[in-house]
Amino acid sequence: MAPALCAICKTARALIKRPKNHTKLCKSCFITIFEDEVHHTITSSQLFYPGEKVAIGASGGKDSTVLASVLKTLNERHGYGLELVLLSIDEGIRGYRDDSLETVKKNAAQYDMPLLVVGYDELYGWTMDQVVETIGKKGNCTYCGVFRRQALDRGAKMLGIRHVVTGHNADDVAETVLMNLLRGDLSRLSRSTSIVTGDNKSEVKRSKPLKYSYEKEIVLYAHHKKLEYFSTECIYSPEAFRGSARTLIKQLERVRPSAILDIVRSGEDMARLVPGESASSCGGCKSKTETPVAVLEDDVGGCGSSNGRTPGGEMAAMDKQLRENEEAEGLEVDITKLVLEGKNGQREKRDKPTTRQVLGKCQRCGYMSSQDICQACTLLEGLNKNRPQIQI
Amino acid sequence: MADSTEVPIRESETPTISIAVDFYGGLHTLFGKGQHKLAIPAADKSGNPATIGFLVTHLCETKMNDPRTELFVLDGHIRPGILVLINEADWELEGEEAYEIQSGDNIVFVSTLHGG
Ligand SMILES: [Zn+2]
Ligand SMILES: [Zn+2]
């Protein structure tokens, strides 16, 4: 079989077949177009302003490594004027982060960016090792996920940085859309599909510049640019990727590669239909909405990454736990809810998601939460009650 | 050569091809290390030329030292989410499992399934 030539330069041998449109590209044209598309996402969503200090949530994994590399490249090429720093979270699992932090340190040196590492112990008073000592290995992924969800924001706040970018990719977003559909949680759809979470009122804004980038292309970008990244499973989550929505996404991609971006766009379209939610834009510029902004509490982070990836079994366990928390908190008097129910009892069910959307702050930690006490503080309360006597 | 007698007879009966196989993205943990220089049979049991499909089975049978084969192979095929590169090119450009392996080929398996 004669080697195919690149569809753009028509001279070099094609090495990449793009999942979204089957275009065959050579290495250098692929790298250029990948960067150009991220640049397009950034400019069309007006993600940054000149002089902005931006923390890149860095786990040493492929997504954040590629994000750091691409942002550095684009910042220099297009004169964004960004002050980029790497922000890493240390969950406090002995041996687990050592190697990945080494990778982040190498990235920091290579990209000439300052590296800031913040530990769960500093943020919550507990390392994951201590959590596991206290509650056992069962269900610890719930804690890790809930803590991780706030960790970057809390860490950034501690360091006086107001914008955190994460490496969430199109596959991550598609997975979250599917999970929310499966759970019938349309209110969360907007948060999971929007490119920016947090608004002017929030202390820390979050965004995902790789939202439209296929995971496959991210891995190929890292491979062809010879970027060093780290991949391992969380030692507390040996069953990591079994039976997850992820598997379904990858199987769909195998049959019809465009499925991933189609799910992302469907999620955005559905999010627009949910009352009181603003939806996301772009993705090939099919819409001209203003900078998409949605409120808080992004997807729940899974294990083994700083990404919002959640393995199957843990997903179910976490979901159960979170629902129990919500139910428990529902026993407390929620004035907003009472008013809504009083006005129109029949619409209670439909109004419920909107009620949960009401933006407030956690009474304990001040982190944005739709409940009086945020999930992290709820979990911490339980943990602190069980803290071994010796440590008190 | 002096030590030619030490070569098992079977080896000379079954021609082999030399290839390099690399594992990335966490897959190296299933195969002990990332880089492998291998001599694989040039043909399968039915005498058909060795393809990527054959290589995948061969790797599972001879090189994997982890019981969790499903992390590499699902329903007899490479697990969706694992990228295969043949001499740096996406295997989708080369005929995927049907690609006939040539001597000196570099086959790379990269998992995309680990966190970012
Ligand atoms: Zn080209
Ligand atoms: Zn709180």
XYZ file of C-alpha atoms and ligand atoms in Angstrom:
510
model
C 0.000 0.000 0.000
C 1.501 3.311 -1.101
C 1.818 5.669 1.847
C -0.843 8.384 1.901
C 0.293 11.979 1.617
C -0.663 14.794 3.979
C -3.906 16.520 2.992
C -2.481 19.956 3.828
C 1.108 20.136 2.598
C 0.666 17.327 0.080
C 4.336 16.445 0.319
C 5.035 14.667 3.597
C 3.791 11.210 4.495
C 0.520 11.188 6.447
C 0.958 9.731 9.935
C -2.261 10.856 11.589
C -5.882 10.236 10.721
C -7.972 12.822 12.551
C -10.871 11.242 14.416
C -13.225 14.156 13.887
C -13.098 14.316 10.094
C -10.782 11.528 8.913
C -8.289 14.014 7.444
C -4.872 12.462 6.920
C -2.019 14.664 8.080
C 1.742 14.618 8.397
C 3.367 15.148 11.762
C 4.137 18.848 11.468
C 0.815 19.834 9.879
C -0.994 17.901 12.627
C 0.916 19.686 15.377
C 0.173 23.050 13.767
C -3.536 22.414 13.293
C -3.914 21.013 16.809
C -2.381 24.196 18.244
C -4.394 26.430 15.887
C -7.632 24.843 17.033
C -6.849 25.350 20.707
C -5.943 28.964 19.885
C -9.310 29.306 18.160
C -11.128 27.920 21.209
C -9.245 30.358 23.450
C -9.901 33.436 21.338
C -13.507 32.669 20.420
C -14.362 32.096 24.091
C -12.242 35.050 25.244
C -10.738 32.826 27.908
C -7.886 35.131 28.913
C -7.001 38.799 29.218
C -3.517 40.233 28.733
C -1.422 40.105 31.875
C -3.649 37.485 33.494
C -2.007 35.121 35.952
C -3.143 31.608 35.112
C -2.477 28.393 37.010
C -2.326 25.201 34.972
C -3.652 22.308 37.015
C -0.738 19.925 36.512
C -0.799 16.244 37.384
C 2.119 15.140 35.229
C -0.387 13.190 33.122
C -0.857 13.532 29.395
C -3.635 16.128 29.342
C -2.077 18.663 31.660
C 1.351 18.118 30.128
C -0.027 18.815 26.651
C -2.015 21.771 27.991
C 1.100 23.301 29.525
C 3.104 22.762 26.348
C 0.402 24.166 24.059
C -0.326 27.173 26.291
C 3.338 28.039 26.468
C 3.614 27.781 22.689
C 0.482 29.852 22.032
C 1.291 32.425 24.706
C 4.583 33.110 22.941
C 3.300 32.767 19.377
C 0.243 34.973 19.749
C 1.392 37.275 22.532
C -1.377 36.439 25.028
C 0.704 38.101 27.729
C -0.162 35.400 30.255
C 1.781 34.667 33.389
C 1.631 30.869 33.487
C 2.346 28.763 36.564
C 1.957 25.044 37.197
C -0.214 24.103 40.161
C -0.022 20.547 41.445
C -2.087 18.880 44.103
C -0.454 16.300 46.346
C -3.150 13.965 47.646
C -0.772 12.571 50.203
C -0.632 8.997 48.969
C 2.840 7.772 49.747
C 4.651 6.679 46.614
C 1.820 7.585 44.260
C 2.605 11.205 43.475
C 6.356 10.919 43.824
C 6.914 9.942 40.213
C 4.241 12.171 38.757
C 5.521 15.149 40.724
C 8.953 14.398 39.299
C 7.405 14.664 35.843
C 5.747 17.968 36.734
C 9.058 19.263 38.044
C 10.710 18.345 34.749
C 7.922 20.108 32.863
C 8.352 23.181 35.036
C 12.047 23.328 34.208
C 11.503 22.562 30.531
C 8.716 25.128 30.068
C 10.359 27.625 32.392
C 7.243 27.942 34.545
C 7.115 28.236 38.337
C 5.707 25.130 40.054
C 3.483 25.338 43.110
C 2.553 22.176 45.007
C -0.302 22.184 47.510
C -1.105 19.162 49.684
C -4.426 17.760 50.873
C -2.964 18.095 54.365
C -2.545 21.861 53.935
C -5.984 22.232 52.375
C -8.011 19.803 54.477
C -5.857 18.673 57.353
C -5.885 15.125 56.023
C -3.682 13.217 53.602
C -5.354 10.448 51.618
C -3.157 7.934 53.456
C -4.664 9.174 56.730
C -8.167 9.033 55.258
C -7.599 5.412 54.259
C -6.190 4.614 57.709
C -9.387 5.962 59.208
C -12.144 4.753 56.884
C -10.441 1.881 55.079
C -9.961 1.476 51.363
C -13.644 1.127 50.611
C -15.193 4.364 49.459
C -12.011 6.382 49.801
C -12.287 7.390 46.130
C -15.337 9.434 47.103
C -13.240 11.473 49.478
C -10.392 11.806 47.030
C -12.756 12.923 44.270
C -14.665 15.461 46.361
C -11.450 16.864 47.802
C -9.850 17.045 44.404
C -12.775 18.949 42.952
C -12.086 21.872 45.257
C -8.353 21.422 45.654
C -7.224 23.391 42.623
C -9.563 26.266 43.464
C -8.579 26.308 47.115
C -4.913 26.012 46.195
C -5.167 28.836 43.647
C -7.008 31.027 46.143
C -4.334 30.346 48.740
C -1.746 31.518 46.216
C -3.728 34.537 45.041
C -4.396 33.202 41.536
C -7.882 33.717 40.103
C -7.895 31.521 37.018
C -7.191 27.793 36.858
C -7.080 25.915 33.570
C -7.436 22.144 33.498
C -6.674 19.519 30.885
C -10.249 18.271 30.466
C -10.595 17.033 26.901
C -13.518 16.272 24.581
C -13.647 12.652 25.771
C -13.899 13.812 29.392
C -16.729 16.190 28.555
C -18.552 13.552 26.485
C -18.229 11.093 29.351
C -19.681 13.596 31.806
C -22.549 14.405 29.444
C -23.374 10.698 29.224
C -23.152 10.260 33.001
C -25.459 13.203 33.595
C -27.926 11.877 31.046
C -27.856 8.443 32.640
C -28.564 10.044 36.008
C -31.198 12.392 34.594
C -29.236 15.296 36.000
C -29.758 17.965 33.381
C -28.901 20.788 35.755
C -25.354 19.538 35.943
C -25.145 19.300 32.176
C -24.423 22.974 31.714
C -21.685 22.969 34.288
C -20.030 19.979 32.724
C -20.243 21.217 29.147
C -19.375 24.874 29.593
C -15.827 25.887 28.875
C -15.727 28.240 31.859
C -17.081 27.641 35.339
C -17.326 30.292 37.965
C -18.309 33.856 37.133
C -17.252 37.385 38.037
C -18.442 36.851 41.599
C -16.410 33.719 42.116
C -12.980 33.972 43.528
C -11.494 31.439 41.162
C -12.502 30.916 37.562
C -11.966 27.551 35.928
C -11.675 26.776 32.256
C -10.813 23.922 29.937
C -9.009 25.061 26.782
C -8.757 21.457 25.491
C -12.502 20.945 25.701
C -12.800 20.270 21.955
C -9.566 18.280 21.658
C -9.876 14.538 21.235
C -8.024 12.486 23.791
C -6.559 10.513 20.916
C -5.072 13.666 19.402
C -3.768 14.807 22.774
C -1.913 11.524 23.152
C -0.636 11.721 19.569
C 0.449 15.332 20.087
C 2.406 14.272 23.174
C 3.873 11.324 21.297
C 4.951 13.203 18.189
C 6.273 16.164 20.162
C 8.026 13.680 22.460
C 6.539 15.247 25.565
C 7.256 13.397 28.748
C 4.225 12.509 30.778
C 3.385 10.106 33.522
C 0.735 7.424 33.569
C -0.211 5.257 36.461
C -3.285 4.184 38.284
C -4.098 5.351 41.743
C -2.904 2.618 44.083
C -6.153 2.860 46.023
C -8.170 2.267 42.880
C -6.912 -0.945 41.310
C -10.113 -1.515 39.345
C -9.775 1.912 37.779
C -11.150 1.641 34.313
C -13.555 -1.229 34.258
C -17.122 -0.898 33.033
C -17.049 2.866 32.995
C -18.849 5.290 30.734
C -15.348 5.774 29.393
C -15.369 2.325 27.865
C -18.626 3.144 26.149
C -17.174 6.398 24.776
C -14.139 4.599 23.410
C -16.280 1.912 21.810
C -18.462 4.565 20.179
C -15.336 6.301 18.910
C -14.143 3.066 17.365
C -17.374 2.728 15.390
C -17.852 6.414 14.573
C -15.052 8.740 15.646
C -17.135 11.901 15.314
C -19.400 10.565 18.095
C -17.308 12.229 20.797
C -17.691 15.791 19.550
C -21.310 15.015 18.642
C -21.998 14.104 22.273
C -20.221 17.258 23.469
C -22.349 19.403 21.146
C -25.540 17.577 22.065
C -24.693 18.241 25.703
C -24.226 21.936 24.958
C -27.502 22.094 23.054
C -29.401 20.329 25.826
C -27.779 22.571 28.426
C -29.231 25.581 26.610
C -32.691 24.143 27.118
C -32.296 23.918 30.880
C -33.825 27.045 32.458
C -31.496 29.503 34.112
C -28.393 28.054 32.570
C -26.113 29.585 30.017
C -24.537 27.208 27.616
C -21.276 26.858 25.840
C -20.183 28.067 22.459
C -17.985 27.276 19.506
C -16.862 23.736 18.776
C -16.440 24.594 15.129
C -18.186 27.920 15.576
C -21.725 26.800 15.086
C -23.034 29.280 17.619
C -22.301 32.906 18.360
C -23.183 33.050 22.024
C -21.253 35.310 24.356
C -18.539 33.873 26.546
C -20.161 30.849 28.072
C -20.247 30.917 31.799
C -21.846 28.526 34.183
C -21.718 28.165 37.874
C -19.413 26.010 39.869
C -19.106 22.482 41.029
C -17.733 21.059 37.905
C -17.667 17.349 37.338
C -16.612 15.197 40.212
C -13.008 14.140 39.880
C -12.195 10.490 39.707
C -9.140 8.690 40.861
C -5.755 8.579 39.308
C -5.886 11.965 37.649
C -6.525 15.600 38.267
C -9.129 15.260 35.604
C -12.813 14.721 36.094
C -12.550 11.102 35.196
C -14.526 8.691 37.256
C -14.147 4.946 37.102
C -17.184 2.728 36.944
C -17.495 1.106 40.340
C -16.376 4.200 42.144
C -18.799 6.264 40.116
C -21.678 4.235 41.455
C -20.373 4.343 45.008
C -19.740 8.052 44.872
C -23.088 8.732 43.309
C -24.814 6.833 46.092
C -22.875 8.648 48.764
C -23.497 12.063 47.263
C -27.199 11.369 46.961
C -27.304 10.322 50.585
C -25.556 13.550 51.511
C -28.045 15.536 49.501
C -30.942 13.720 51.093
C -29.543 14.245 54.551
C -29.116 17.930 53.910
C -32.591 18.072 52.449
C -33.889 17.439 55.965
C -32.678 20.847 56.978
C -34.955 23.762 56.195
C -34.330 25.149 52.761
C -36.280 28.375 52.415
C -35.874 28.707 48.666
C -37.281 25.272 48.208
C -40.215 25.868 50.530
C -41.164 28.994 48.632
C -41.057 27.186 45.331
C -43.029 24.270 46.617
C -45.576 26.556 48.261
C -46.172 28.439 45.053
C -46.752 25.473 42.917
C -46.680 22.083 44.491
C -47.145 20.231 41.234
C -44.027 21.684 39.742
C -41.929 20.635 42.653
C -40.187 17.942 40.712
C -39.354 20.140 37.778
C -38.201 22.959 39.989
C -35.959 20.815 42.059
C -32.878 21.000 39.871
C -33.199 24.778 39.686
C -33.419 24.937 43.458
C -30.171 23.068 43.793
C -28.689 25.562 41.415
C -29.076 28.464 43.866
C -25.617 29.832 44.354
C -24.360 30.237 47.862
C -21.306 29.714 49.920
C -20.416 26.916 52.235
C -20.974 28.166 55.772
C -17.780 26.490 56.948
C -15.168 27.061 54.300
C -16.683 29.785 52.145
C -16.232 27.730 48.990
C -19.071 28.143 46.533
C -21.724 25.556 47.128
C -25.360 25.032 46.346
C -25.790 23.581 49.806
C -25.236 25.122 53.243
C -22.289 22.896 53.924
C -20.262 21.832 50.904
C -19.520 18.186 50.197
C -15.890 18.473 51.224
C -16.834 19.950 54.599
C -19.519 17.284 55.075
C -16.967 14.552 54.473
C -14.418 16.322 56.685
C -16.912 16.514 59.524
C -17.333 12.748 59.422
C -13.604 12.218 59.194
C -12.774 14.544 62.063
C -15.277 12.734 64.292
C -13.404 9.518 63.586
C -9.920 10.922 63.918
C -7.937 8.584 66.112
C -7.645 9.928 69.693
C -3.878 10.147 69.475
C -4.039 12.814 66.802
C -6.472 15.114 68.602
C 29.714 -20.234 13.991
C 30.827 -22.090 17.045
C 27.638 -21.730 19.002
C 25.271 -22.440 16.113
C 24.589 -25.891 17.528
C 22.992 -24.267 20.542
C 20.208 -22.783 18.455
C 17.135 -24.938 18.985
C 16.084 -26.849 15.877
C 12.590 -25.365 16.052
C 13.992 -21.887 15.536
C 15.495 -22.805 12.215
C 12.293 -24.486 11.104
C 10.108 -21.486 11.858
C 11.377 -18.329 10.216
C 11.125 -15.271 12.415
C 11.038 -11.550 11.827
C 12.750 -9.032 14.066
C 10.677 -6.115 15.213
C 10.627 -3.502 17.950
C 7.516 -3.212 20.095
C 7.022 -0.274 22.480
C 4.380 0.242 25.149
C 3.382 3.639 26.496
C 0.670 5.248 28.563
C 0.774 2.741 31.403
C 0.798 -0.383 29.197
C 4.447 -1.024 30.058
C 3.292 -2.221 33.466
C 1.469 -5.129 31.768
C 4.536 -6.171 29.811
C 7.293 -5.652 32.344
C 9.012 -2.877 30.416
C 8.372 -0.314 27.705
C 10.770 -1.346 24.947
C 10.940 -4.851 23.522
C 13.148 -6.211 20.731
C 11.371 -9.317 19.524
C 11.745 -12.106 17.023
C 8.228 -13.212 16.219
C 7.158 -16.094 13.961
C 6.844 -14.883 10.398
C 3.606 -16.788 9.997
C 0.757 -17.990 12.173
C -0.173 -21.644 12.723
C -2.133 -21.764 9.468
C 0.833 -20.399 7.562
C -0.619 -16.930 6.998
C 1.827 -14.021 7.251
C 2.084 -12.429 10.696
C -0.279 -9.508 11.016
C -0.902 -6.976 13.779
C -3.867 -9.119 14.832
C -1.504 -12.095 15.193
C 1.045 -9.957 17.041
C -1.548 -8.875 19.599
C -2.448 -12.482 20.389
C 1.236 -13.439 20.401
C 2.050 -10.638 22.865
C -0.783 -11.706 25.151
C 0.389 -15.315 25.121
C 4.121 -14.762 25.454
C 4.898 -11.342 26.875
C 2.132 -10.284 29.207
C 2.952 -10.834 32.841
C -0.269 -9.497 34.262
C -3.505 -11.468 34.563
C -5.594 -8.471 33.523
C -5.519 -9.144 29.770
C -8.696 -7.115 29.358
C -6.635 -3.989 29.883
C -5.013 -4.744 26.533
C -7.473 -6.917 24.641
C -11.263 -6.802 24.710
C -13.374 -9.378 22.853
C -10.365 -10.608 20.911
C -9.393 -7.147 19.647
C -7.133 -4.423 20.908
C -9.009 -2.509 23.572
C -10.703 0.645 22.251
C -8.740 3.616 23.559
C -5.368 2.012 22.887
C -3.611 3.617 19.920
C -1.463 1.539 17.595
C 1.307 3.137 15.569
C 3.100 1.270 12.800
C 6.418 2.973 12.068
C 4.943 6.141 13.600
C 1.805 6.039 11.422
C -1.663 5.528 12.877
C -2.565 1.912 12.145
C -5.846 3.146 10.657
C -3.721 4.339 7.738
C -2.068 0.932 7.413
C -4.925 -1.532 7.433
C -5.206 -2.016 11.204
C -5.196 -5.658 12.332
C -4.702 -6.908 8.772
C -1.377 -5.113 8.306
C 1.341 -7.639 7.480
C 4.345 -7.085 9.679
C 7.674 -6.495 7.943
C 11.117 -7.133 9.328
C 12.431 -4.067 11.171
C 8.976 -2.641 11.846
C 8.429 -0.565 14.956
C 5.024 -1.175 16.502
C 3.914 1.174 19.271
C 0.956 0.682 21.614
C -0.152 3.769 23.532
C -2.980 3.687 26.004
C -5.090 6.815 26.229
C -6.990 5.405 29.161
C -4.950 6.849 31.978
C -5.613 10.085 33.724
C -4.420 13.410 32.586
Zn 1.648 18.162 6.043
Zn -17.123 23.809 52.777
